[in-house]
Coordinates of C-alpha atoms in Angstrom, one line a residue:
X834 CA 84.6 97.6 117.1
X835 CA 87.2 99.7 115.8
X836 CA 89.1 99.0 112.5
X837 CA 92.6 100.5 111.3
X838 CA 94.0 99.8 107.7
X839 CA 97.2 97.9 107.6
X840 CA 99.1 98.4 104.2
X841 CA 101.0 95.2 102.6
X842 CA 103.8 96.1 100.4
X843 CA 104.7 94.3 97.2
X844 CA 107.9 93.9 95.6
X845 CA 109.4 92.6 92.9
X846 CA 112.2 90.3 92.9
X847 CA 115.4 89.6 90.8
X848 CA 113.7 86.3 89.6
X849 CA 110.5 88.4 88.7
X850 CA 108.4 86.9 91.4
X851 CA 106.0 89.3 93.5
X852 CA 106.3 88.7 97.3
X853 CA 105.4 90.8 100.2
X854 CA 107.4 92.9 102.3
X855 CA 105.3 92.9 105.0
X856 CA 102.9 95.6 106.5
X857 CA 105.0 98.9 106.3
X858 CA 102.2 101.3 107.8
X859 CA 99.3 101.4 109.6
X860 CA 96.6 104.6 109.0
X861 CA 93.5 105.5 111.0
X862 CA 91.1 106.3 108.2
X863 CA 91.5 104.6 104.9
X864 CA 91.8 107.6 102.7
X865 CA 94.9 108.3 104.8
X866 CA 95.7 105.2 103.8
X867 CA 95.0 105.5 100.1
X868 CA 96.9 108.3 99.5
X869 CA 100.1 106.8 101.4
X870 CA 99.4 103.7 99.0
X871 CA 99.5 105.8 95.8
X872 CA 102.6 107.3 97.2
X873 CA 104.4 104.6 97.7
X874 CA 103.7 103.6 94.3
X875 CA 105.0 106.2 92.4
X876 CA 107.3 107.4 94.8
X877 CA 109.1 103.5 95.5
X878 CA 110.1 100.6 93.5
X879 CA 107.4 98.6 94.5
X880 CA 105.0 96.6 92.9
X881 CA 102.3 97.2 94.5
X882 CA 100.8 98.1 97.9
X883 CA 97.6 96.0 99.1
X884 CA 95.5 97.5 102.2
X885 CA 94.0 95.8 104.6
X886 CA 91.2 96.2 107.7
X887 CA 92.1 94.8 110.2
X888 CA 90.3 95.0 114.4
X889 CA 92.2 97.4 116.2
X890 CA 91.9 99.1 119.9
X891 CA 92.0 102.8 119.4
X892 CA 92.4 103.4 123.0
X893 CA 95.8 101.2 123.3
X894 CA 96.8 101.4 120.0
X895 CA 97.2 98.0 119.3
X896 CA 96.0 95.1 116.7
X897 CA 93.4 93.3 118.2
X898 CA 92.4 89.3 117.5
X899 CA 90.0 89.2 114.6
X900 CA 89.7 88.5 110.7
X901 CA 91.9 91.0 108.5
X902 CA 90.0 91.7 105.4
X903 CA 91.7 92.8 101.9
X904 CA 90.1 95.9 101.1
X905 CA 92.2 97.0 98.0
X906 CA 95.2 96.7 96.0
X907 CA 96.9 100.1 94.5
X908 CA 99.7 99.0 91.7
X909 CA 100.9 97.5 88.8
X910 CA 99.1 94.8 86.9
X911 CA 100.1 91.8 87.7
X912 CA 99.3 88.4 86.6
X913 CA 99.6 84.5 87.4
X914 CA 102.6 83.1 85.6
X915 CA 102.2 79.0 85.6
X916 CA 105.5 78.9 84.4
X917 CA 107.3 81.0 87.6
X918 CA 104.5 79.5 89.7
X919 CA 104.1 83.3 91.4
X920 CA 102.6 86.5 90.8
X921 CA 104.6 88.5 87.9
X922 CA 104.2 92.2 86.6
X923 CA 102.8 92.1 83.5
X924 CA 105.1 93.3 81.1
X925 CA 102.4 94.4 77.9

């Protein structure tokens, strides 16, 4: 089976709270998919970028059916807030 790396985008909202953007990009090897990560980082206002393996059909290009598996998140640190109930970016 052949795997592709999906790459989640995190932002941060007006009311502090991290949510996802969705999947913005999709590499073939994942230190393609490092380095767009990092770039997106320092390059973007965003809080963080998480990557993702996920099944893939190289031959038609297309996600296939399977478990997606969090391989790494690139970003800044963030933390539980109970108070906001949501992922924050810790502000030491």
């Amino acid at each position: 089976m052949s795997y592709a790396f999906d790459l989640e985008c995190l932002v941060e909202r007006d009311d502090r709270h991290v949510v996802t953007e969705g999947v913005i990009a999709t590499c073939l090897t994942m230190s393609e998919a490092e380095n767009i990560a990092e770039r997106l980082c320092w390059d973007y206002p965003t809080a963080g970028v998480v990557i993702w393996r996920v099944p893939y059909d190289r031959e038609l290009h297309l996600h296939i059916d399977g478990e997606p598996e969090k391989l790494m998140y690139i970003g800044k640190d963030l933390r539980w807030s109970g108070y906001d109930r949501s992922w924050v970016v810790d502000r030491k």
